[in-house]
PDB file of C-alpha atoms in Angstrom:
ATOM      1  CA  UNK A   1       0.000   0.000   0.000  1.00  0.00           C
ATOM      2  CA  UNK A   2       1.606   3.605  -1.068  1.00  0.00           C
ATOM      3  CA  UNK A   3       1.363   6.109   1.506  1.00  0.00           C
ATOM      4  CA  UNK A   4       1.194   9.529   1.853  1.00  0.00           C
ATOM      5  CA  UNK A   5       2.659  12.464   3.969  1.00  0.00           C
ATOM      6  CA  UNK A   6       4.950  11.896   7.230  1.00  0.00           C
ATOM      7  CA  UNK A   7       1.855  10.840   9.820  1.00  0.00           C
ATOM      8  CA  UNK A   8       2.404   7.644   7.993  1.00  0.00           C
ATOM      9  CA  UNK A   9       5.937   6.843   9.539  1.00  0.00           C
ATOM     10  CA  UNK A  10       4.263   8.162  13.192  1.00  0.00           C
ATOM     11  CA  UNK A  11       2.777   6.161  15.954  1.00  0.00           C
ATOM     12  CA  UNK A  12      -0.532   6.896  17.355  1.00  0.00           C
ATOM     13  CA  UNK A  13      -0.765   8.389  21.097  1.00  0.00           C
ATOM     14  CA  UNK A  14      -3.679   9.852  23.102  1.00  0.00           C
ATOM     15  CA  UNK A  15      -2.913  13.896  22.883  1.00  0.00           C
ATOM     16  CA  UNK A  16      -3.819  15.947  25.778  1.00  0.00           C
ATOM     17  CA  UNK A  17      -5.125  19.585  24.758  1.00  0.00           C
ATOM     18  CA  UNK A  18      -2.866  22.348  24.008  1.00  0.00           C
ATOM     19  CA  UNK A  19      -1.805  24.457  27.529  1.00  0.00           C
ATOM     20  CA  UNK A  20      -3.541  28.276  26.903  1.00  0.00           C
ATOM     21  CA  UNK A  21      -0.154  29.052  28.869  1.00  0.00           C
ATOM     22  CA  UNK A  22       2.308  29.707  26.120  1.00  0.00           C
ATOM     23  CA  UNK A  23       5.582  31.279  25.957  1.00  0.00           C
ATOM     24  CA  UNK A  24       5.814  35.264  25.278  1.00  0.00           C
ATOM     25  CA  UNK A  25       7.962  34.816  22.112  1.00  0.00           C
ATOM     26  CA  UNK A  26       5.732  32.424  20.341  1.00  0.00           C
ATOM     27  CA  UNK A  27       5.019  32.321  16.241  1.00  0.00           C
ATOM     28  CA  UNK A  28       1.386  31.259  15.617  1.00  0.00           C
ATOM     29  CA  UNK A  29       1.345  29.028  12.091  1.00  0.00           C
ATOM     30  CA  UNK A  30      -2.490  28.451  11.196  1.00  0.00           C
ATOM     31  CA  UNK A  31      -3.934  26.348   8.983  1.00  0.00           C
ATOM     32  CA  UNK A  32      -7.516  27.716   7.297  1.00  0.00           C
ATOM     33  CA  UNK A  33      -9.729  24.664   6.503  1.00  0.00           C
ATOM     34  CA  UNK A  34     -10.531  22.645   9.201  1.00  0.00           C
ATOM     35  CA  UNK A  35      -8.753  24.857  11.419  1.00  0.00           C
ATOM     36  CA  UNK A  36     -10.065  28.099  11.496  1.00  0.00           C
ATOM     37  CA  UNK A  37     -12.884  27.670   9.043  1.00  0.00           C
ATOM     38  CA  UNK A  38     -15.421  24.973   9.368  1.00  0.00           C
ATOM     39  CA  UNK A  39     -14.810  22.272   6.254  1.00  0.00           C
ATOM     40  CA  UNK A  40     -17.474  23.130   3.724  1.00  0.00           C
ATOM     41  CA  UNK A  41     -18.446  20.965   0.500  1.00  0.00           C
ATOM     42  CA  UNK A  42     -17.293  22.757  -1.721  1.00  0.00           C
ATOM     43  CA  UNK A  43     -13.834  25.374  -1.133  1.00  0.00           C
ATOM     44  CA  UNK A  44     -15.907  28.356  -2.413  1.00  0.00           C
ATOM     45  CA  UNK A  45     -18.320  28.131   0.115  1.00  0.00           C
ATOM     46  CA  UNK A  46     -15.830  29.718   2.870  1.00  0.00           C
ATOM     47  CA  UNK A  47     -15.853  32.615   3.538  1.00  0.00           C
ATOM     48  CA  UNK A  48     -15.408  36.349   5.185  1.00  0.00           C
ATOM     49  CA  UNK A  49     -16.299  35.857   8.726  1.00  0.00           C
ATOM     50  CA  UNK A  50     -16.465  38.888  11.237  1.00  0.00           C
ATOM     51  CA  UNK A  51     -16.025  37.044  14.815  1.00  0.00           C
ATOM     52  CA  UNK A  52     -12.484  35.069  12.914  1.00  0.00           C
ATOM     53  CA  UNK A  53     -10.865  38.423  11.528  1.00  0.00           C
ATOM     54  CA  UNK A  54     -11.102  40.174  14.732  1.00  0.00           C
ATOM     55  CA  UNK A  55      -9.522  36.657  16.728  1.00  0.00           C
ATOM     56  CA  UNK A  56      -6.960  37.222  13.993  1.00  0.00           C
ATOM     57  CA  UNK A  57      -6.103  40.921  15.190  1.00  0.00           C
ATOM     58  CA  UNK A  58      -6.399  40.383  18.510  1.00  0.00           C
ATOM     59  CA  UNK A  59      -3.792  37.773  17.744  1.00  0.00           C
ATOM     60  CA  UNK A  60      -1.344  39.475  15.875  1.00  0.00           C
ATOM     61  CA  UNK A  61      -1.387  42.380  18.429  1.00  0.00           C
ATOM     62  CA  UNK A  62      -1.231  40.466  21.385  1.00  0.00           C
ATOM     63  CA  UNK A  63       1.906  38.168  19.668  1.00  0.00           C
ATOM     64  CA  UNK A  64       3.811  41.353  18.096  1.00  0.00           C
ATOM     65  CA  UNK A  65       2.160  40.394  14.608  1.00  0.00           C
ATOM     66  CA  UNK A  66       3.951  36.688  14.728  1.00  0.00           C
ATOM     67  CA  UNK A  67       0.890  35.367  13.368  1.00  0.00           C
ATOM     68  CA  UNK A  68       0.755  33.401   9.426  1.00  0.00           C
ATOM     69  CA  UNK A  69      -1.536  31.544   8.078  1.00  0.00           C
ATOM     70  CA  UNK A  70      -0.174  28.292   5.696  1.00  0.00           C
ATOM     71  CA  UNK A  71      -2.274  26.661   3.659  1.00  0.00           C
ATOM     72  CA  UNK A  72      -3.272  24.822   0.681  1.00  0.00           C
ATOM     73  CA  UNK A  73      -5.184  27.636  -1.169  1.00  0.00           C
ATOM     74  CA  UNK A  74      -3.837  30.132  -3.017  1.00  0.00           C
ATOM     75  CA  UNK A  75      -2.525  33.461  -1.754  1.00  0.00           C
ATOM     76  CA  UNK A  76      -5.699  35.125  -3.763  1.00  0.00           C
ATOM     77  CA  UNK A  77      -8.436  32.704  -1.946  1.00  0.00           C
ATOM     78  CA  UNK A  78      -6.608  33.679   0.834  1.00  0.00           C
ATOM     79  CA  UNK A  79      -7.295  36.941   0.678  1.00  0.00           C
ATOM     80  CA  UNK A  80     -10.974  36.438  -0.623  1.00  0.00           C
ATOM     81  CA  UNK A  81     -11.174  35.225   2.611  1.00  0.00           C
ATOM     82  CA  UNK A  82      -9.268  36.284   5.353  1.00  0.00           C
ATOM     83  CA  UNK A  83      -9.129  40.051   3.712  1.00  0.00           C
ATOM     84  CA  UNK A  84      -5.928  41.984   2.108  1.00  0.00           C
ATOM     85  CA  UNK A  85      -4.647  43.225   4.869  1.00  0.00           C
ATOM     86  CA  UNK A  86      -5.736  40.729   8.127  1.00  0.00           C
ATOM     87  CA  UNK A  87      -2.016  39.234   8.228  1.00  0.00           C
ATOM     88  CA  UNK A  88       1.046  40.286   7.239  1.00  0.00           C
ATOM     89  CA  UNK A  89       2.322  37.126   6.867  1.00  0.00           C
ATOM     90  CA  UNK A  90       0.677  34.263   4.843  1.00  0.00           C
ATOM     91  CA  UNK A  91       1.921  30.989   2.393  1.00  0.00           C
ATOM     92  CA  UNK A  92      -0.940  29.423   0.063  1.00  0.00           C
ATOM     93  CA  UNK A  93       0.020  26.584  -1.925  1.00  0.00           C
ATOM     94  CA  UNK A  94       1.707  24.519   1.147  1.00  0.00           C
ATOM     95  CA  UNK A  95       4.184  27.240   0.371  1.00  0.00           C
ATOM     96  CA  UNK A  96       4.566  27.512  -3.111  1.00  0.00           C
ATOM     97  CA  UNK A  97       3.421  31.266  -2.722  1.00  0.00           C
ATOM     98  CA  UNK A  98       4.896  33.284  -0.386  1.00  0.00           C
ATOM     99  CA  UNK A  99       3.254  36.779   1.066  1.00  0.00           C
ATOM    100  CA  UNK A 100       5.497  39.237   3.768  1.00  0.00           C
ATOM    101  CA  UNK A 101       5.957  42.830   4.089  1.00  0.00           C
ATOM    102  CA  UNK A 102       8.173  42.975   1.908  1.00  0.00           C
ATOM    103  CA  UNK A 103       6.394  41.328  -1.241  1.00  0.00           C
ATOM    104  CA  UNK A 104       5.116  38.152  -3.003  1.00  0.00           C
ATOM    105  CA  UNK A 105       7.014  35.187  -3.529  1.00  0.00           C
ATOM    106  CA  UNK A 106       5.207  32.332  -6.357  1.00  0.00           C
ATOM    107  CA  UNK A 107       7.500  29.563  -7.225  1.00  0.00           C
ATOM    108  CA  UNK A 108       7.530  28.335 -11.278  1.00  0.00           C
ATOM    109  CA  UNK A 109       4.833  26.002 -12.369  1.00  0.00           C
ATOM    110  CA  UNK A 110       6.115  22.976 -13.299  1.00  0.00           C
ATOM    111  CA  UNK A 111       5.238  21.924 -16.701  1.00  0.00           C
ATOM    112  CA  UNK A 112       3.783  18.721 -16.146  1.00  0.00           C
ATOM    113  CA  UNK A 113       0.593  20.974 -14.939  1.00  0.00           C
ATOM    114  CA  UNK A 114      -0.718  21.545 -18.087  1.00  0.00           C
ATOM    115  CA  UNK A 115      -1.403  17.476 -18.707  1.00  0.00           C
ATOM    116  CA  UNK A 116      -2.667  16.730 -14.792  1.00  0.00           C
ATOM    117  CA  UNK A 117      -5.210  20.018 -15.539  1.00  0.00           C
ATOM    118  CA  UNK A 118      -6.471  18.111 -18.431  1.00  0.00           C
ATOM    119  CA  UNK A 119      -7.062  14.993 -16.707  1.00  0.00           C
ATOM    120  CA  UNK A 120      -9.014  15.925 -13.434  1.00  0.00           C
ATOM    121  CA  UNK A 121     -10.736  18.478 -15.447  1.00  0.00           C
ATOM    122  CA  UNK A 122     -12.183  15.595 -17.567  1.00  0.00           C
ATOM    123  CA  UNK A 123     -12.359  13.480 -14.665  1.00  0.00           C
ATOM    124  CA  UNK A 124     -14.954  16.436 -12.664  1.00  0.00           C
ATOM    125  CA  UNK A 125     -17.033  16.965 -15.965  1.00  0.00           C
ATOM    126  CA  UNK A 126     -17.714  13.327 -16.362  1.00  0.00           C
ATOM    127  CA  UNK A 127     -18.573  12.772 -12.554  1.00  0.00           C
ATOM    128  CA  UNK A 128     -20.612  16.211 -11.242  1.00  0.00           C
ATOM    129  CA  UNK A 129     -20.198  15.236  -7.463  1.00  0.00           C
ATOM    130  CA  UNK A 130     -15.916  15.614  -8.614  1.00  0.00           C
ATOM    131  CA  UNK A 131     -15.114  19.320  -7.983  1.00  0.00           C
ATOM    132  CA  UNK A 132     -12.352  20.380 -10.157  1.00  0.00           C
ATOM    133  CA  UNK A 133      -9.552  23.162  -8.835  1.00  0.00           C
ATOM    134  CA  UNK A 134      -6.791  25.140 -10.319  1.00  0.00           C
ATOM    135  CA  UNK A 135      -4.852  27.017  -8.261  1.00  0.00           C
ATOM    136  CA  UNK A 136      -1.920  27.826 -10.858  1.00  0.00           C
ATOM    137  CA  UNK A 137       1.264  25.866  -9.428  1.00  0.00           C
ATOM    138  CA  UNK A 138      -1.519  22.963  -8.338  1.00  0.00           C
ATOM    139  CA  UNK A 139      -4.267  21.209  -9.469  1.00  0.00           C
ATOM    140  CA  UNK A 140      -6.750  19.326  -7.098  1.00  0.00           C
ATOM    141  CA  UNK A 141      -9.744  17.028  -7.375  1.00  0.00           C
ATOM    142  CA  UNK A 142     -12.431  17.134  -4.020  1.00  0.00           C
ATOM    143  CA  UNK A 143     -13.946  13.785  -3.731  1.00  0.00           C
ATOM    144  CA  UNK A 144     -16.111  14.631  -0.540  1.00  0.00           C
ATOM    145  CA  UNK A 145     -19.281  14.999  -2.232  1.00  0.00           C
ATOM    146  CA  UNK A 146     -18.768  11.439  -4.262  1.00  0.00           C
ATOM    147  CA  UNK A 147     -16.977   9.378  -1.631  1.00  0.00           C
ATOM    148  CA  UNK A 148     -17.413   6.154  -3.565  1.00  0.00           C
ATOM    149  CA  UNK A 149     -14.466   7.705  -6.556  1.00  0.00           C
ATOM    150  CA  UNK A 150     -11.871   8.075  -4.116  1.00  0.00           C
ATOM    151  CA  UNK A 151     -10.288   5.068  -5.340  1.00  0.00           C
ATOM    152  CA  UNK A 152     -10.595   6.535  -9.408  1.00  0.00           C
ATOM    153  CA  UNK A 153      -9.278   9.892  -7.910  1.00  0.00           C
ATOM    154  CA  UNK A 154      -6.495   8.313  -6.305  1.00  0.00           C
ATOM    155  CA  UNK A 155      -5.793   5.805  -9.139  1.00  0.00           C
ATOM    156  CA  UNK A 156      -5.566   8.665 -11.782  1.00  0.00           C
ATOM    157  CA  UNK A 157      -3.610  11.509  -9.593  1.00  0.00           C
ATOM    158  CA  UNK A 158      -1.114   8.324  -8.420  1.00  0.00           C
ATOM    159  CA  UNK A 159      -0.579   7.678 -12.543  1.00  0.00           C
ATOM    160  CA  UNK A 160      -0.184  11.294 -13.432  1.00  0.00           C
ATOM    161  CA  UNK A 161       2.726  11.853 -10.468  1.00  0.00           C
ATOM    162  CA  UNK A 162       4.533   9.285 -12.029  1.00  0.00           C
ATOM    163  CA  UNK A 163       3.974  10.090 -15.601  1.00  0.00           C
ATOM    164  CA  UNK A 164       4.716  14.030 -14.791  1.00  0.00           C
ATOM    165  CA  UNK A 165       6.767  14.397 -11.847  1.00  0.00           C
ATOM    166  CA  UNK A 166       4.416  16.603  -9.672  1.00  0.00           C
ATOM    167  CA  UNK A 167       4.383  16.016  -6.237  1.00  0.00           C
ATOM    168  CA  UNK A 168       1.147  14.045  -4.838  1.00  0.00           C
ATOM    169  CA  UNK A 169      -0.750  15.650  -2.093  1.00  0.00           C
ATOM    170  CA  UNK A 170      -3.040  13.631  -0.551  1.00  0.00           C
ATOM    171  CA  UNK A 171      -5.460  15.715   1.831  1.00  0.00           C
ATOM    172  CA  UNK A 172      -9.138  15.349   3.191  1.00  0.00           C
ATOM    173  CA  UNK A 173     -11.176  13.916   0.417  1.00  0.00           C
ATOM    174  CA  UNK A 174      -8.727  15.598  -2.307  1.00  0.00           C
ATOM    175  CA  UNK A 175      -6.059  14.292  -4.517  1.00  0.00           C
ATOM    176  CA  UNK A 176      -3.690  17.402  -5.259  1.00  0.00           C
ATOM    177  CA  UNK A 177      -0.620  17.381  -7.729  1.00  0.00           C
ATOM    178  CA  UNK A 178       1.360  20.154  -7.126  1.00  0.00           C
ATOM    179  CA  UNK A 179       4.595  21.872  -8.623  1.00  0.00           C
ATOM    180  CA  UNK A 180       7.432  20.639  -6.520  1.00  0.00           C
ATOM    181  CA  UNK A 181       9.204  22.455  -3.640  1.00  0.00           C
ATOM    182  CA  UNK A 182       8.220  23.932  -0.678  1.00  0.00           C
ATOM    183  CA  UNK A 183       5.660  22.390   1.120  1.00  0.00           C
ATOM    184  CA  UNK A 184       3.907  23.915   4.793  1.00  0.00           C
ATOM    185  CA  UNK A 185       7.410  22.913   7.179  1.00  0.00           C
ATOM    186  CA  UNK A 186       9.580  24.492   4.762  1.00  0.00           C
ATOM    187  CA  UNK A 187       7.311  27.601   5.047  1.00  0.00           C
ATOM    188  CA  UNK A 188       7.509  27.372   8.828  1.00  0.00           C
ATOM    189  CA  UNK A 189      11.662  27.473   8.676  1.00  0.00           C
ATOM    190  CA  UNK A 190      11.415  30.755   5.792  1.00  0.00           C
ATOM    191  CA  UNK A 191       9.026  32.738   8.124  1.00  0.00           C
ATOM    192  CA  UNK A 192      10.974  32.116  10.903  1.00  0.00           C
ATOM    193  CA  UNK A 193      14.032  33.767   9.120  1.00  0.00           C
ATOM    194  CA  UNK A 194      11.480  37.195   8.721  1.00  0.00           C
ATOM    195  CA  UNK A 195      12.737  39.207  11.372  1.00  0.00           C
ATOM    196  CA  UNK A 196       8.938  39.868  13.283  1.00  0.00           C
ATOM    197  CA  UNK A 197       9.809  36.184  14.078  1.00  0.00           C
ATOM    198  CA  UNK A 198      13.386  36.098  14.658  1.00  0.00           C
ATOM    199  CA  UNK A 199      13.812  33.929  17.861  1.00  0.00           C
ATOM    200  CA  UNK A 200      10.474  32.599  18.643  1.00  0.00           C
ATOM    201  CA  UNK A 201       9.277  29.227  19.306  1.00  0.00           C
ATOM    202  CA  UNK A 202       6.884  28.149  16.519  1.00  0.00           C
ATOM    203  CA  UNK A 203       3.176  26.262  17.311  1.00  0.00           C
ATOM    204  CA  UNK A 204       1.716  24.835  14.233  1.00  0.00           C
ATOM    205  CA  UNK A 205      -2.207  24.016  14.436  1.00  0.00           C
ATOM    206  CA  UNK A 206      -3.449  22.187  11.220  1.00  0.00           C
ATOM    207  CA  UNK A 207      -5.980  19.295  10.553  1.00  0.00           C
ATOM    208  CA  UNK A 208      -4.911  17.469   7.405  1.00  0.00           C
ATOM    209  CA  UNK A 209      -2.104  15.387   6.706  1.00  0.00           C
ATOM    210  CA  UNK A 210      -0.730  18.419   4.709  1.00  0.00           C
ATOM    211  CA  UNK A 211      -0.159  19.682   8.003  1.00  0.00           C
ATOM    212  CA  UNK A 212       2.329  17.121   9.462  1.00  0.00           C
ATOM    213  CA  UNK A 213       5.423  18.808   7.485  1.00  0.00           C
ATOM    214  CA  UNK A 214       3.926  21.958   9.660  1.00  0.00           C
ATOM    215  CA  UNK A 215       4.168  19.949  12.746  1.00  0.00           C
ATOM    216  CA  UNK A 216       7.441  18.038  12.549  1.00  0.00           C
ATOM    217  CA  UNK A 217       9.252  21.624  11.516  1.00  0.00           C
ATOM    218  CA  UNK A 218       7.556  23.352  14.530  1.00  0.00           C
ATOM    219  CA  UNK A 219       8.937  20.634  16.448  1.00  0.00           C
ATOM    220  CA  UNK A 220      12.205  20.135  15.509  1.00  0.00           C
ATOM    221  CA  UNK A 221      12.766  24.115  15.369  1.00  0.00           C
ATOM    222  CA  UNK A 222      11.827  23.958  19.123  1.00  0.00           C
ATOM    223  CA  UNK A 223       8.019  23.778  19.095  1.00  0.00           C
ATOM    224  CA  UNK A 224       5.139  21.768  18.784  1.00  0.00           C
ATOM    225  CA  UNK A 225       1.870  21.340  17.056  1.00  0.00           C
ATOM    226  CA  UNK A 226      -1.824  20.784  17.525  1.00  0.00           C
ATOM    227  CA  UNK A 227      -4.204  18.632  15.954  1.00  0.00           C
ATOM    228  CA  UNK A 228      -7.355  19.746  14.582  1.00  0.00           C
ATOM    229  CA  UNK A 229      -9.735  16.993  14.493  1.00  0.00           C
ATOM    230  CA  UNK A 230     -10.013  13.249  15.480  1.00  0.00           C
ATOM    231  CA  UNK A 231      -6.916  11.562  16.988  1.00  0.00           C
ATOM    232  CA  UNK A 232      -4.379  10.132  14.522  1.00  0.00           C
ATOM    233  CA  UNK A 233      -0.825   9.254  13.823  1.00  0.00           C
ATOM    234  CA  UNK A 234       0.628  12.521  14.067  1.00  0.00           C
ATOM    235  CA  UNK A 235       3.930  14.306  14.527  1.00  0.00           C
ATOM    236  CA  UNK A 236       1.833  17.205  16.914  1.00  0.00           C
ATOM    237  CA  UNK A 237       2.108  17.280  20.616  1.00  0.00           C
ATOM    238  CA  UNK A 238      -1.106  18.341  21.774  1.00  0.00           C
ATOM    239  CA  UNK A 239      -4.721  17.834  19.997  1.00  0.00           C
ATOM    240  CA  UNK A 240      -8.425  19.894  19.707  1.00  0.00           C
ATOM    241  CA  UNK A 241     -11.770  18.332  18.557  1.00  0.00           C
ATOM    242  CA  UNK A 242     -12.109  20.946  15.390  1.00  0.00           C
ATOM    243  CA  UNK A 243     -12.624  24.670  14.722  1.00  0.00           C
ATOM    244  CA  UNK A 244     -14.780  25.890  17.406  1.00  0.00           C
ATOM    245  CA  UNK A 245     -12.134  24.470  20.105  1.00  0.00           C
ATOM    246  CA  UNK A 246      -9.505  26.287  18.233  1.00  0.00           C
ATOM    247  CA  UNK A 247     -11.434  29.479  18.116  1.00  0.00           C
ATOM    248  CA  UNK A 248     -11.950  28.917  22.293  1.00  0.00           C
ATOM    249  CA  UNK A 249      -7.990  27.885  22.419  1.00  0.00           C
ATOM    250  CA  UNK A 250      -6.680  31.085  20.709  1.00  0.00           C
ATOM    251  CA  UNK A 251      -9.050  33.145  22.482  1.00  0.00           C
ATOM    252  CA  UNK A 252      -7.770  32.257  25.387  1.00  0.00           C
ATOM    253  CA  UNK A 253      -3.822  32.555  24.900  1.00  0.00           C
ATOM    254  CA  UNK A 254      -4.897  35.860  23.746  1.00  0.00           C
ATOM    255  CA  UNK A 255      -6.352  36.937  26.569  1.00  0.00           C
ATOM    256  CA  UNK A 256      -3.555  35.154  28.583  1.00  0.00           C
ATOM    257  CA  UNK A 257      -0.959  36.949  26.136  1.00  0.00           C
ATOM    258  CA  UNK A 258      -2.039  40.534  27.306  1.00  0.00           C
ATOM    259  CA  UNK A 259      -2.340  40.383  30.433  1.00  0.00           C
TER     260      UNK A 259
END
């Protein structure tokens, strides 16, 4: 059986809940789906959402603006739905784009995009539960609304990695090929070299198995991470049941931040 991502190589534990007693020099890395947004059925349906953007400035003022979001959408859907200016720092893509203060980083697409855009394209028109994305230097196929294809998804995204040497991204009900390169731990280590985060001790909270680069760089750079969702093998030290616990979690080591 081919696996995916690092949780594979991870035993299982019981995780206790993150402490809401955190260091003062900690760097806040957030995943968006699952994490800080509910998962929808289909990507578009997430949104703006007033009570999340101002958690997200309460956080970046009460952690010196340490605060990024990582995640698998694009630095555009990012900002269709977190807002221009509500961080300062973000990576969409797993990393493949790059946003700081001082400007955009967006790696090359890698040419085997144009043939894996073909395929899942045909793939969603001939099945209409299949939702088809592009987001430039990936291409993804959902498969939450038409469980029953996962193993067609899989089949075809598994052929096209080894026909076109994009990297495979398996995540929650999606099959993602995606240009080589960074991926969310990578992005971890290259915001910590920003100097807003020069010195701090990095906490990664993320849901997917995307997220487990995220986690083992937080912990090997002197951190941790937190699972969002059901227990799992997992590379994160500490675990909550899904977005609404997160919401309650960083509410509260905001509060404890400025006191």
């Amino acid at each position: 059986m081919t696996t995916y991502g690092s949780a594979a190589r991870l035993a299982s534990s019981d995780l206790p809940p993150p402490p809401t007693s955190i260091p003062a020099n900690c760097a806040l890395f957030l995943d968006l789906d699952g994490t800080l947004a509910p998962i929808m059925p289909r990507p578009d349906d997430v949104g703006p959402d007033a009570a999340r953007a101002a958690l997200i400035a309460r956080l970046r003022e009460a952690f010196d603006d340490r605060v990024a979001v990582i995640s698998g959408r694009s630095l555009d859907d990012l900002s269709r739905i977190l807002g221009d200016g509500a961080l300062a720092y973000m990576a969409g893509v797993h990393g493949l784009e790059r946003r700081t203060p001082e400007g955009v980083f967006r790696a090359q697409p890698h040419e085997g995009l144009a043939e894996a855009r073909d395929v899942l394209a045909d793939l969603a028109r001939c099945d209409r539960g299949l939702i088809f994305e592009d987001k430039h230097l990936s291409v993804g196929l959902h498969y939450r609304n038409t469980p029953s294809a996962a193993d067609a998804v899989i089949e075809a995204a598994e052929r096209l990695k080894r026909q076109t040497g994009l990297v495979l991204q398996l995540g929650d009900m999606v099959a993602e090929l995606r240009t080589p390169g960074q991926d969310k731990g990578s992005s971890v280590a290259a915001l910590l070299r920003e100097p807003a985060f020069d010195g701090a001790l990095p906490i990664f909270i993320g849901d997917d198995l995307t997220d487990e680069d995220g986690f083992e760089a937080a912990r090997r750079l002197g951190g941790y991470g937190v699972l969002v969702g059901p227990e799992r093998p997992s590379a994160a030290g500490y675990r909550l049941d899904g977005p609404e616990a997160v919401h309650a979690w960083l509410d509260a080591i905001a509060r404890e931040a400025a006191r």
